[in-house]
PDB file of C-alpha atoms and ligand atoms in Angstrom:
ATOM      1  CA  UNK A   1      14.334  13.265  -6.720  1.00 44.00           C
ATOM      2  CA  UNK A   2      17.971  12.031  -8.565  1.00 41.00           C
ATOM      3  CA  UNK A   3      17.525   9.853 -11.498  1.00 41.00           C
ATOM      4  CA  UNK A   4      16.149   6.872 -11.255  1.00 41.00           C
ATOM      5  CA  UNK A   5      17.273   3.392 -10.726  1.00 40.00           C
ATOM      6  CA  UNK A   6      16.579   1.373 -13.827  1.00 41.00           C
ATOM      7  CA  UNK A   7      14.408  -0.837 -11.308  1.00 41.00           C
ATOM      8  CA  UNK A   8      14.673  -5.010 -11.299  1.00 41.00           C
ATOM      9  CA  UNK A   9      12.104  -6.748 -12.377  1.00 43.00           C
ATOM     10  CA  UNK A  10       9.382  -8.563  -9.832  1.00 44.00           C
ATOM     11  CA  UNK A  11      11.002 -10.708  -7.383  1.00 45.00           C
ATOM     12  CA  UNK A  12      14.539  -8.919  -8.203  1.00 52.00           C
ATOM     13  CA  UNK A  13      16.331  -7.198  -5.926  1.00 90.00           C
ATOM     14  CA  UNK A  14      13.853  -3.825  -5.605  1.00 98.00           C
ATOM     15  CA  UNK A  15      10.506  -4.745  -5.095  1.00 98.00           C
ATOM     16  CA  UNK A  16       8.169  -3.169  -7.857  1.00 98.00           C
ATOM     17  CA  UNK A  17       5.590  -2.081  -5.838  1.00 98.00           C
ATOM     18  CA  UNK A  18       5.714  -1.432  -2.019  1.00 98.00           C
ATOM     19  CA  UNK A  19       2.737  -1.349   0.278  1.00 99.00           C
ATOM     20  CA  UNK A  20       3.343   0.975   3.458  1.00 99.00           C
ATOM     21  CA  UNK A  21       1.079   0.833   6.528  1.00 99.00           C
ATOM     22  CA  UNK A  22       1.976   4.061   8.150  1.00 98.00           C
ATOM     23  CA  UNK A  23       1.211   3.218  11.817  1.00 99.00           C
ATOM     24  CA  UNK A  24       2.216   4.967  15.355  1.00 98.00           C
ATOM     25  CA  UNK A  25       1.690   8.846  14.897  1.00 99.00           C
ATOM     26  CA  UNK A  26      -0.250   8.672  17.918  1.00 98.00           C
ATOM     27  CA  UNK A  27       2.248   7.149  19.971  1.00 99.00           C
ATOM     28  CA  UNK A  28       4.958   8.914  18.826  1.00 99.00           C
ATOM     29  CA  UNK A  29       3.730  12.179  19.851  1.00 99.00           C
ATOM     30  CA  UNK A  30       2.807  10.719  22.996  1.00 98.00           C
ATOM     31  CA  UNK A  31       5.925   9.906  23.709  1.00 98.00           C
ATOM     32  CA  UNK A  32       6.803  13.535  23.347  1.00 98.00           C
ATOM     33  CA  UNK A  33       3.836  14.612  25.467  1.00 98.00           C
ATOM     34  CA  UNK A  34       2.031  16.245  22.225  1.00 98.00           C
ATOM     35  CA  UNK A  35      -0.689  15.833  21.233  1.00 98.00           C
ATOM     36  CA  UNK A  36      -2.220  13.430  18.328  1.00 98.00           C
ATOM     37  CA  UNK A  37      -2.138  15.729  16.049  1.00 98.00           C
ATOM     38  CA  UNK A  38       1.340  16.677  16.399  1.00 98.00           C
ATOM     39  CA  UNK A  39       2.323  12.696  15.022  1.00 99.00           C
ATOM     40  CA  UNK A  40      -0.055  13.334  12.748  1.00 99.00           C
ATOM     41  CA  UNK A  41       1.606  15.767  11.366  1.00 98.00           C
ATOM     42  CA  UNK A  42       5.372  14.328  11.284  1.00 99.00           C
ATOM     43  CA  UNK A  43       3.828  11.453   9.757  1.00 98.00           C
ATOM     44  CA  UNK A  44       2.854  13.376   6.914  1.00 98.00           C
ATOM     45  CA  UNK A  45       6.697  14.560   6.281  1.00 98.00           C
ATOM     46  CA  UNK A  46       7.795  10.876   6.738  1.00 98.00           C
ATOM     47  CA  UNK A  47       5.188  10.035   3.813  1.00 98.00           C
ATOM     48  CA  UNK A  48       6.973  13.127   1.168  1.00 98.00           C
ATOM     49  CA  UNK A  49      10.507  11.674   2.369  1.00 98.00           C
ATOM     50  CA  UNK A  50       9.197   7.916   1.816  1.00 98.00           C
ATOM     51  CA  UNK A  51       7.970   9.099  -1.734  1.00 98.00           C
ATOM     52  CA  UNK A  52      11.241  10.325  -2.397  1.00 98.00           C
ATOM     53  CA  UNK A  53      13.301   7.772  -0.947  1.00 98.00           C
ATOM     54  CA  UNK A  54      11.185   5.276  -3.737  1.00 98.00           C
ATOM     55  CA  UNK A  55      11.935   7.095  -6.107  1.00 98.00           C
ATOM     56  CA  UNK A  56      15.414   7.112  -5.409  1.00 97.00           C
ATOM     57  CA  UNK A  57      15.543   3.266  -5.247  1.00 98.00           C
ATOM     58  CA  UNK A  58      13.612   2.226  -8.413  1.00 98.00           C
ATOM     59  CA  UNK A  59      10.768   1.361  -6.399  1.00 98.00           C
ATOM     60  CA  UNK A  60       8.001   1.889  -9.307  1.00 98.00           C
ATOM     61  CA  UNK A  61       4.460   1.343  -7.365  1.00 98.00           C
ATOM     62  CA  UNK A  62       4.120   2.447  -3.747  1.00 99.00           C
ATOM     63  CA  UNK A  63       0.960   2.326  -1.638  1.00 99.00           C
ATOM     64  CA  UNK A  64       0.308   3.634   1.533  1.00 99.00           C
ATOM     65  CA  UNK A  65      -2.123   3.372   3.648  1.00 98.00           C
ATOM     66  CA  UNK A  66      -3.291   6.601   4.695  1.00 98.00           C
ATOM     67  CA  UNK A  67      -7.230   6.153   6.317  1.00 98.00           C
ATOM     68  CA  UNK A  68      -8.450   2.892   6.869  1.00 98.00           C
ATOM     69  CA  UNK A  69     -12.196   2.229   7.042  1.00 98.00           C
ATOM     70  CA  UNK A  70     -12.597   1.295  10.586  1.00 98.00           C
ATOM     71  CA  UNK A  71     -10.171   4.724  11.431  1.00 98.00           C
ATOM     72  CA  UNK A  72     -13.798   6.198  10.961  1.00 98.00           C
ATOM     73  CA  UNK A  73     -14.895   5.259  14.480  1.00 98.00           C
ATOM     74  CA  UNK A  74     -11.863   7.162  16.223  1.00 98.00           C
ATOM     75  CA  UNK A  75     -13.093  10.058  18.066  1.00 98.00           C
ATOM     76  CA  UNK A  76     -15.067  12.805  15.574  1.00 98.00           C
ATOM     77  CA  UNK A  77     -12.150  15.409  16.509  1.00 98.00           C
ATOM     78  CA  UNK A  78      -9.496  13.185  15.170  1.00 98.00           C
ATOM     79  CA  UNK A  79     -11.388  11.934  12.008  1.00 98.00           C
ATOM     80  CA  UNK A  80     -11.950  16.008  10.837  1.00 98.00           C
ATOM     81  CA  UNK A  81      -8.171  17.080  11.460  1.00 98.00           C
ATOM     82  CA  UNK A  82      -6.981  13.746   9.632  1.00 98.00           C
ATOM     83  CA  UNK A  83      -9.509  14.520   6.203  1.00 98.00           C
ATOM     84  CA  UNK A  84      -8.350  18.182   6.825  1.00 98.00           C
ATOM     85  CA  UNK A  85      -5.018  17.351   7.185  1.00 98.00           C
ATOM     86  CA  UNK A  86      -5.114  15.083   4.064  1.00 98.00           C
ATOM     87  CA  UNK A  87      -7.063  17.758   1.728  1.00 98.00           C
ATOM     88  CA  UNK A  88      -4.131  20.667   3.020  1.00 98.00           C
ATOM     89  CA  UNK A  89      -1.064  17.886   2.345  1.00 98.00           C
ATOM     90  CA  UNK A  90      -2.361  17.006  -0.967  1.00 98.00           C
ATOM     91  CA  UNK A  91      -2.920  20.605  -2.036  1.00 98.00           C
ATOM     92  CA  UNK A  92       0.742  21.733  -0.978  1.00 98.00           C
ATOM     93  CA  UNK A  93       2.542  18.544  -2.313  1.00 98.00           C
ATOM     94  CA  UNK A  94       0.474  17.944  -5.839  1.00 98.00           C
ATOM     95  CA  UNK A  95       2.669  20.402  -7.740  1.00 98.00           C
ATOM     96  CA  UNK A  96       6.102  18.956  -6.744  1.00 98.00           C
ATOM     97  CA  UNK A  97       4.465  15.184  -7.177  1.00 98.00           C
ATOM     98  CA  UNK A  98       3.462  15.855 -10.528  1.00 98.00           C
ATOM     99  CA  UNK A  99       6.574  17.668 -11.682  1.00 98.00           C
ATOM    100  CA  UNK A 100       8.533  14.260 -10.345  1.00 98.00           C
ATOM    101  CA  UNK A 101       6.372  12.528 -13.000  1.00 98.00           C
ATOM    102  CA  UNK A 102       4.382  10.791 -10.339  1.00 98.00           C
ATOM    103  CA  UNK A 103       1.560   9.071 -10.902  1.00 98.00           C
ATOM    104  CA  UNK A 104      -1.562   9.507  -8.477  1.00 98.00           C
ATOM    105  CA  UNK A 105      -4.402   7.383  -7.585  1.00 98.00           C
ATOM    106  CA  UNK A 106      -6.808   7.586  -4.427  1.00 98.00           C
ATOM    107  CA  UNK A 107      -8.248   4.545  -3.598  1.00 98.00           C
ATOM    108  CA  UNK A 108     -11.187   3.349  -0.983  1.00 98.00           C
ATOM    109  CA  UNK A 109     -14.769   4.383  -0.552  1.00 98.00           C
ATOM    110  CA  UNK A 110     -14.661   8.068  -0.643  1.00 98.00           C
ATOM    111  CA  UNK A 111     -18.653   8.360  -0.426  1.00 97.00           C
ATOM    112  CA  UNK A 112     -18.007   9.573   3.117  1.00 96.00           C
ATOM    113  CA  UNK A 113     -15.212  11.951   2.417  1.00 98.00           C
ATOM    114  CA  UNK A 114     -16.555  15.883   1.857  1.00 97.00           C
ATOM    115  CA  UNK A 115     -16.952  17.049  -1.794  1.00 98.00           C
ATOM    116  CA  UNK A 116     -14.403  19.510  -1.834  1.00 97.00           C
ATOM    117  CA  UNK A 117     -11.964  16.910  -1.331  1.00 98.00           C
ATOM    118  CA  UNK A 118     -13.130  14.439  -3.643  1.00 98.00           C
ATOM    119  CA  UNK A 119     -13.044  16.729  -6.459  1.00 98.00           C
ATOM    120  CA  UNK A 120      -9.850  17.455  -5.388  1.00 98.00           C
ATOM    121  CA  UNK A 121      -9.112  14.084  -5.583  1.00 98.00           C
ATOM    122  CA  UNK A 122     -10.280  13.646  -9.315  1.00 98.00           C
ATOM    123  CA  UNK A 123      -8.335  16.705 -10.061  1.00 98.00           C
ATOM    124  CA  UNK A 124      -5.309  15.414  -9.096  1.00 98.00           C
ATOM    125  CA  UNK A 125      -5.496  11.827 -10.472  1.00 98.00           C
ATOM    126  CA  UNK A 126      -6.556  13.620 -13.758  1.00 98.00           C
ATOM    127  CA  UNK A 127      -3.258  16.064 -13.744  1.00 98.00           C
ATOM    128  CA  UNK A 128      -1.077  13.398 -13.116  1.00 98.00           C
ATOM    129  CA  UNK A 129      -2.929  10.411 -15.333  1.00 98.00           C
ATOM    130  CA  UNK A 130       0.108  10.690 -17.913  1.00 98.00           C
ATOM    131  CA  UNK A 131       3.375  10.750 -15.830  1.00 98.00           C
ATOM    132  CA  UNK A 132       4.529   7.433 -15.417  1.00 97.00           C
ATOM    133  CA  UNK A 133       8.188   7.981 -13.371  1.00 98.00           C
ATOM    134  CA  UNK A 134       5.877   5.815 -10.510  1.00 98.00           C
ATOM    135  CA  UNK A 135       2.829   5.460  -9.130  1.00 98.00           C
ATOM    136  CA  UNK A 136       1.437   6.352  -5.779  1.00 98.00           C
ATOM    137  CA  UNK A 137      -1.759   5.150  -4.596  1.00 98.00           C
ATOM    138  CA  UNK A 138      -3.304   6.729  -1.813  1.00 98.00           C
ATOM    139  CA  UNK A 139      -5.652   4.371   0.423  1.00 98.00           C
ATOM    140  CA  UNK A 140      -7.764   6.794   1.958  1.00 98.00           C
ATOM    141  CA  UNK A 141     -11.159   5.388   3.675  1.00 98.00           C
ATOM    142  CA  UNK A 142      -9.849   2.318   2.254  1.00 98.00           C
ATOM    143  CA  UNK A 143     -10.570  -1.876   3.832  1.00 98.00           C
ATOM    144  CA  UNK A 144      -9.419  -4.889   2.259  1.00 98.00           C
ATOM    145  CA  UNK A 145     -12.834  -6.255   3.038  1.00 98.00           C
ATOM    146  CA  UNK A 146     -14.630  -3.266   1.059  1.00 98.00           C
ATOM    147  CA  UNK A 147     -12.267  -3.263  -1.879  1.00 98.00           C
ATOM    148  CA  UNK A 148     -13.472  -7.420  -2.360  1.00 98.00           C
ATOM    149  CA  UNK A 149     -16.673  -6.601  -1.708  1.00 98.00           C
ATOM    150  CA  UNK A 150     -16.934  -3.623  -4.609  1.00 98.00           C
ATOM    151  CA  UNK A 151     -15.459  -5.759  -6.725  1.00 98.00           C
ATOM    152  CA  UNK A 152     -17.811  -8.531  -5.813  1.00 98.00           C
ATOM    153  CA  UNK A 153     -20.738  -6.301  -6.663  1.00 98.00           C
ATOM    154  CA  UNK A 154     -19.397  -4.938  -9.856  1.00 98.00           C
ATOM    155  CA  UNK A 155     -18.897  -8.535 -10.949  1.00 98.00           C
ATOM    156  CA  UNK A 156     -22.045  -9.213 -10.167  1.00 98.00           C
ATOM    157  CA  UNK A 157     -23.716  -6.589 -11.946  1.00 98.00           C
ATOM    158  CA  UNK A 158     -21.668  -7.357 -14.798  1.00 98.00           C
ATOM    159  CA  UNK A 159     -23.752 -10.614 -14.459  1.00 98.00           C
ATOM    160  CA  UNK A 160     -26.913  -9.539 -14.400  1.00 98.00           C
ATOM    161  CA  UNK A 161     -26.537  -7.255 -17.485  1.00 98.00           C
ATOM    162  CA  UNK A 162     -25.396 -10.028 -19.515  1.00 98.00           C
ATOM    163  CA  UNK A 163     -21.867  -8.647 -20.175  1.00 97.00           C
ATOM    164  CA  UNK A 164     -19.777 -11.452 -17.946  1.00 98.00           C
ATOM    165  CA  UNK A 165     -21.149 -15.372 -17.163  1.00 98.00           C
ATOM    166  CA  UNK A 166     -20.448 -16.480 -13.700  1.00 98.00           C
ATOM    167  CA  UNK A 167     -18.083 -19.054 -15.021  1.00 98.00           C
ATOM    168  CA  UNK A 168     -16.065 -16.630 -16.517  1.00 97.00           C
ATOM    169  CA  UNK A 169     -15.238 -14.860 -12.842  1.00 98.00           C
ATOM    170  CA  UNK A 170     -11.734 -16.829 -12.409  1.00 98.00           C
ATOM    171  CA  UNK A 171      -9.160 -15.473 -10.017  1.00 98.00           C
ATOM    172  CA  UNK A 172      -7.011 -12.973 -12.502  1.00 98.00           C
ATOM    173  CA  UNK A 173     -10.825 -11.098 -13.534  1.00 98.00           C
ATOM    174  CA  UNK A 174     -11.869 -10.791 -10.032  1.00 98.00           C
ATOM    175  CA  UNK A 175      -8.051  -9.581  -9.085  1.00 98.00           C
ATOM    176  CA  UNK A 176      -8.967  -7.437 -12.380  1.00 98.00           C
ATOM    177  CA  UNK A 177     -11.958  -5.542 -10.561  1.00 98.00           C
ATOM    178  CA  UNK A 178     -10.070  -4.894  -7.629  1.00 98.00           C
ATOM    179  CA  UNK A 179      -8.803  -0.885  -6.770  1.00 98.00           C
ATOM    180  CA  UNK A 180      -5.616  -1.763  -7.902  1.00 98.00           C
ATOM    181  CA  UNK A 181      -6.313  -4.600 -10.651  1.00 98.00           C
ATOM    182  CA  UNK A 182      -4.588  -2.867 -13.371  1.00 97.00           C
ATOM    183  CA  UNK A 183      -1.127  -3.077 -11.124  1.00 97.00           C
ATOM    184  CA  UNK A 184       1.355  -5.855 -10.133  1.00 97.00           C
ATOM    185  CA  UNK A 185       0.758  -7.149  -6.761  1.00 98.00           C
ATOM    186  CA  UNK A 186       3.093  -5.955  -3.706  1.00 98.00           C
ATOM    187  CA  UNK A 187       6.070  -7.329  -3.710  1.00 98.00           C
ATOM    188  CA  UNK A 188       7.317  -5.985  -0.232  1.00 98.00           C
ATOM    189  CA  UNK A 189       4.997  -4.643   2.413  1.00 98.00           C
ATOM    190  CA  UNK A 190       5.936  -2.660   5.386  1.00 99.00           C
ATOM    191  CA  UNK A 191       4.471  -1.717   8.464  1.00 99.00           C
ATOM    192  CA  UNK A 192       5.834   0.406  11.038  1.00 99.00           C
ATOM    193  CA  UNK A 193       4.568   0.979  14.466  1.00 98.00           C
ATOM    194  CA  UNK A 194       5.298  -2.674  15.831  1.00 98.00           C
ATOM    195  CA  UNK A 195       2.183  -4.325  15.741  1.00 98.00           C
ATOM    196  CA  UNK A 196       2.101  -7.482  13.393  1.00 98.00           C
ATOM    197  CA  UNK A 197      -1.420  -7.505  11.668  1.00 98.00           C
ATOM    198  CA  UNK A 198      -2.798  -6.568   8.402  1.00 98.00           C
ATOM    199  CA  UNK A 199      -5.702  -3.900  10.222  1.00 98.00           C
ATOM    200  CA  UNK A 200      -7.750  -4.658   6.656  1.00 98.00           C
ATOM    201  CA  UNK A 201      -5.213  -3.645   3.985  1.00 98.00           C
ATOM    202  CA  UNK A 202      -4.742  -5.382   1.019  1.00 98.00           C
ATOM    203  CA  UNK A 203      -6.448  -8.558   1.609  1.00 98.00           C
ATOM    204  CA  UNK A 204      -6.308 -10.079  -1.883  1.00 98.00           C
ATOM    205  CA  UNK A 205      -3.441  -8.417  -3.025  1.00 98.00           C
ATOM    206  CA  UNK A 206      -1.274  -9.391  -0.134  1.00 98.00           C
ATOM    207  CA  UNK A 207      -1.182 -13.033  -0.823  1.00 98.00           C
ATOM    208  CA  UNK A 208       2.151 -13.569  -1.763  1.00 98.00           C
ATOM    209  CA  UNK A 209       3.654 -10.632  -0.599  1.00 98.00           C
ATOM    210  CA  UNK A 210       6.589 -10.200   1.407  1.00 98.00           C
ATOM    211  CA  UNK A 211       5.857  -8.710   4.911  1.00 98.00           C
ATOM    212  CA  UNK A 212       8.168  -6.777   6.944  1.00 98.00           C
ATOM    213  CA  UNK A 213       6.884  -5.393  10.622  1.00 98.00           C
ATOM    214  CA  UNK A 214       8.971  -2.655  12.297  1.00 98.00           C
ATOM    215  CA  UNK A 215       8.976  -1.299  15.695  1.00 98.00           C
ATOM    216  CA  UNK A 216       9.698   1.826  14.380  1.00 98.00           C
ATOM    217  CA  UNK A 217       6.914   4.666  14.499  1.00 99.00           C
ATOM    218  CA  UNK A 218       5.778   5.600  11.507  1.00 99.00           C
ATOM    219  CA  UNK A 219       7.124   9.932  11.795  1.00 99.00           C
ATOM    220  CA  UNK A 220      11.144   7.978  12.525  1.00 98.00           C
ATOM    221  CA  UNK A 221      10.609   5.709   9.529  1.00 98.00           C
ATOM    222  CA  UNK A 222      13.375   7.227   7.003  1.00 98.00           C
ATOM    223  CA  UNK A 223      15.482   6.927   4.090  1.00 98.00           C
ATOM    224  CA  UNK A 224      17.738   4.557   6.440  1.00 98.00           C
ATOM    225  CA  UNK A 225      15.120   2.606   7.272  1.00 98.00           C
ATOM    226  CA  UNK A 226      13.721   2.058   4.092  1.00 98.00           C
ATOM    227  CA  UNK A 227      17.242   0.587   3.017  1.00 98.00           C
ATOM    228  CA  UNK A 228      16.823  -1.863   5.815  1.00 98.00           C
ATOM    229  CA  UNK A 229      13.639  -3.200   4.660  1.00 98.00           C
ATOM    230  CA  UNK A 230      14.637  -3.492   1.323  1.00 98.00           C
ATOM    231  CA  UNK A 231      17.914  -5.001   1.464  1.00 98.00           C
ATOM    232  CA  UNK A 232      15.794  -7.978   3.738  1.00 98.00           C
ATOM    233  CA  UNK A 233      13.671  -7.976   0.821  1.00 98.00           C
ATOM    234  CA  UNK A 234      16.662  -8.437  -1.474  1.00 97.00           C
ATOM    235  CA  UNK A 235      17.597 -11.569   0.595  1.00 97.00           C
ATOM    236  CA  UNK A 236      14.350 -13.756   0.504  1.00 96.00           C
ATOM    237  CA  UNK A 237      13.412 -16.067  -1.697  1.00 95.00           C
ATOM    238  CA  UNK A 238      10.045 -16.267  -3.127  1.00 96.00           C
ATOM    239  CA  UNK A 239       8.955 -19.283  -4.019  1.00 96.00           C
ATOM    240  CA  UNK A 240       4.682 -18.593  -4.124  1.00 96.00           C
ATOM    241  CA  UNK A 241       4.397 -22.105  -3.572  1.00 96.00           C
ATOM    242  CA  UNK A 242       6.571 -24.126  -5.780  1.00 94.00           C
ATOM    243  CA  UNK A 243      10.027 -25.889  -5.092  1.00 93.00           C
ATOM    244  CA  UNK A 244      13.191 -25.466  -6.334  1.00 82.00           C
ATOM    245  CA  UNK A 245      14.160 -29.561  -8.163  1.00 79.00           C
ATOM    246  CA  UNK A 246      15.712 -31.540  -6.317  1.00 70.00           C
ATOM    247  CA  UNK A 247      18.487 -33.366  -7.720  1.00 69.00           C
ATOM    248  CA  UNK A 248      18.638 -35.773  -5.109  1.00 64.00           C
ATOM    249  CA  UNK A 249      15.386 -37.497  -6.105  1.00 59.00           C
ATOM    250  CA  UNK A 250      16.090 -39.600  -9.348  1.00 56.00           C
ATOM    251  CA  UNK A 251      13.553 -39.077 -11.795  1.00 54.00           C
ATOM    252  CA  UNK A 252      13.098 -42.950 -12.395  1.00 55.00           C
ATOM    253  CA  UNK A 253      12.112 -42.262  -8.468  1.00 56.00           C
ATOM    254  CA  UNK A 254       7.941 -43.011  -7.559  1.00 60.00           C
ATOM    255  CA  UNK A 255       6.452 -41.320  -5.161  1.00 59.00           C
ATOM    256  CA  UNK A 256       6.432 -44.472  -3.115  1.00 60.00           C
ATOM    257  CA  UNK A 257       9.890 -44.738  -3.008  1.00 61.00           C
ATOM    258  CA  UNK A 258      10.689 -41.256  -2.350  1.00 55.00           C
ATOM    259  CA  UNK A 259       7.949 -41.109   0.526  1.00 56.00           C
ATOM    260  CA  UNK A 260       9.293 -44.598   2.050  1.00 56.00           C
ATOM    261  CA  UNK A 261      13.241 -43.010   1.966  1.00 53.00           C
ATOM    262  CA  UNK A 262      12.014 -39.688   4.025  1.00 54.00           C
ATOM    263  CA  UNK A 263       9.770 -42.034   6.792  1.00 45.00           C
TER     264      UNK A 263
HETATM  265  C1  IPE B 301      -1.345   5.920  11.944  1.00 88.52           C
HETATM  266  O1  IPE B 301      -0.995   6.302  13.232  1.00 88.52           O
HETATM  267  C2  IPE B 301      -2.164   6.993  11.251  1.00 88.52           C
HETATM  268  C3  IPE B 301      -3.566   6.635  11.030  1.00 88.52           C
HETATM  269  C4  IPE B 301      -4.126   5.506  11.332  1.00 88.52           C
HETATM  270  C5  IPE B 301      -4.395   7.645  10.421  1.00 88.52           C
HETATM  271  P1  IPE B 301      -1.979   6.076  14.454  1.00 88.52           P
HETATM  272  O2  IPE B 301      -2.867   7.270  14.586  1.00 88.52           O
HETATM  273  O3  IPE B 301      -2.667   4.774  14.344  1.00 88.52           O
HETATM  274  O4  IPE B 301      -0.945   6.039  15.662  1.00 88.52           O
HETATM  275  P2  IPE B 301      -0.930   5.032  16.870  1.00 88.52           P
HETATM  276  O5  IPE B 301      -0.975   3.656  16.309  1.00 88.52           O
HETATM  277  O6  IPE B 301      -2.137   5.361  17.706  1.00 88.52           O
HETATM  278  O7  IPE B 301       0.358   5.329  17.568  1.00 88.52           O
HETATM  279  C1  IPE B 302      -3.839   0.964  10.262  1.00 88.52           C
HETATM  280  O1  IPE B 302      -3.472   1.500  11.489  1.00 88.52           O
HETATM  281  C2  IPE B 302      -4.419   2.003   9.365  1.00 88.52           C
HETATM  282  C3  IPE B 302      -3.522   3.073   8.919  1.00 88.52           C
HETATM  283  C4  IPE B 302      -2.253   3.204   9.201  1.00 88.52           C
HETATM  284  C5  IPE B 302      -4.129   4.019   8.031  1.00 88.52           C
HETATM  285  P1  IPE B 302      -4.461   1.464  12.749  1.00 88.52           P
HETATM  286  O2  IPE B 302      -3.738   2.145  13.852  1.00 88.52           O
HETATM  287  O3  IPE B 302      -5.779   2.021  12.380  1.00 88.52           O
HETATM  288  O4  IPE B 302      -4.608  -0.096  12.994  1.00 88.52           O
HETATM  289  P2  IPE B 302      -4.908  -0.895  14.338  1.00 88.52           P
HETATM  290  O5  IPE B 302      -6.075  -0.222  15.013  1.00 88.52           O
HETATM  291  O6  IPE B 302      -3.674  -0.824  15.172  1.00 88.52           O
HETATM  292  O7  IPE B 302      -5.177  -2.291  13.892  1.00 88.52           O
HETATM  293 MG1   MG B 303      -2.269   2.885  14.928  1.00 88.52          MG
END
């Protein structure tokens, strides 16, 4: 990884935190009459480059989506090679992620995932707790739906122990108990693959975000490609809501007035 970009603040021209969906490994090796597997595979190279290609361009957060919840219920020959797959990538790449100063977090129920690879996982977030060159989350078993509901339930307990009130649950503490509460919200998110749907990624967090599809399948999607999506992301403009003044509208102006001129 070359130095990095001193990267723009939120809503500059480099989004702060990306959110990847990593979809069409499947199809792309179908297309080349190999099997799942196979895209599988590629798709986990395309991942390393996109880390690198972050890096590269100041991107500070990224998130990808690498399991959902419902991927569960694909057939039981798929599901082991993907965890197996997983625990192998994150073995061979942890050493070159941590000595880029990255950052690692796992996020999603991992109840269902085999011990070996969930101490694994702890391992690795605890090597890398103290780099802070960026961050990479790793949604693994992970659904919008669950990460609201766990946070929900937390809350809740909270509650019952006495610690929180129920009036004091406002948007930024339930944001707070989310898997990635401690973290700026996506600015940009991408998803490859060409279908146009969230598939129960960050539901909360997404609110505001920028969202850029791509036909694209996911083991193509490369440094070039990346420089597409952000230089679109460069050129909108984020208003979450509000509106720019307008100078037209006096400010001696009622609302009267100004809705009779527009009828
Ligand atoms: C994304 O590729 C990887 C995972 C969901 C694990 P797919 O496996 O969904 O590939 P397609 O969408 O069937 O082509
Ligand atoms: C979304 O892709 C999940 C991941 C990329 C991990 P899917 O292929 O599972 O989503 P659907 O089935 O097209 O909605
Ligand atoms: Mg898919």
């Amino acid at each position: 990884m070359r130095d990095m970009v001193e990267p723009a603040a939120s809503g500059g021209e480099v989004p702060a935190h990306l959110a990847v969906i990593m979809d069409g490994n499947g199809r792309w090796a179908n297309a080349r009459s190999l099997p799942r597997q196979a895209g599988h595979r590629a798709g986990v190279k395309a991942a390393r480059n996109l880390v690198e290609a972050c890096g590269d361009a100041g991107v500070r957060t990224l998130t990808l989506f690498a399991f959902s919840s419902e991927n569960w219920d694909r057939p039981r020959h798929e599901v082991a090679f993907l965890i197996e797959l997983f625990g192998r990538a994150l073995e061979r790449e942890l050493k070159r992620l941590h000595d880029n100063g990255i950052r690692l977090r796992f996020v999603g129920d991992l109840d269902r995932f085999p011990d070996g690879l969930r101490h694994r996982i702890s391992e690795a977030e605890r090597l890398t707790a103290e780099n802070d060159r960026m961050r990479l989350n790793i949604a693994v078993g992970y659904g919008g739906r669950w990460d609201i509901l766990q946070a929900a339930r937390r809350l809740a307990a909270s509650v019952e122990t006495g610690e929180l009130s129920a009036a004091d649950i406002d948007s930024e503490c339930f944001a707070g108990a989310l898997s990635l509460g401690d973290m700026p919200e996506p600015d940009l998110f991408i998803r490859t693959g060409g279908e146009r749907r969230i598939s129960n990624f960050l539901l909360w967090n997404l609110a505001y975000t920028e969202l850029y599809f791509c036909d694209t399948l996911w083991p193509d999607f490369d440094a070039t490609e990346l420089a597409t999506a952000l230089r679109w992301y460069a050129g909108r403009d984020r208003r979450f809501g509000r509106a720019e003044d307008d100078e037209s509208v006096g400010a001696t102006d009622d609302v009267d007035q100004v809705a009779g001129r527009h009828a």
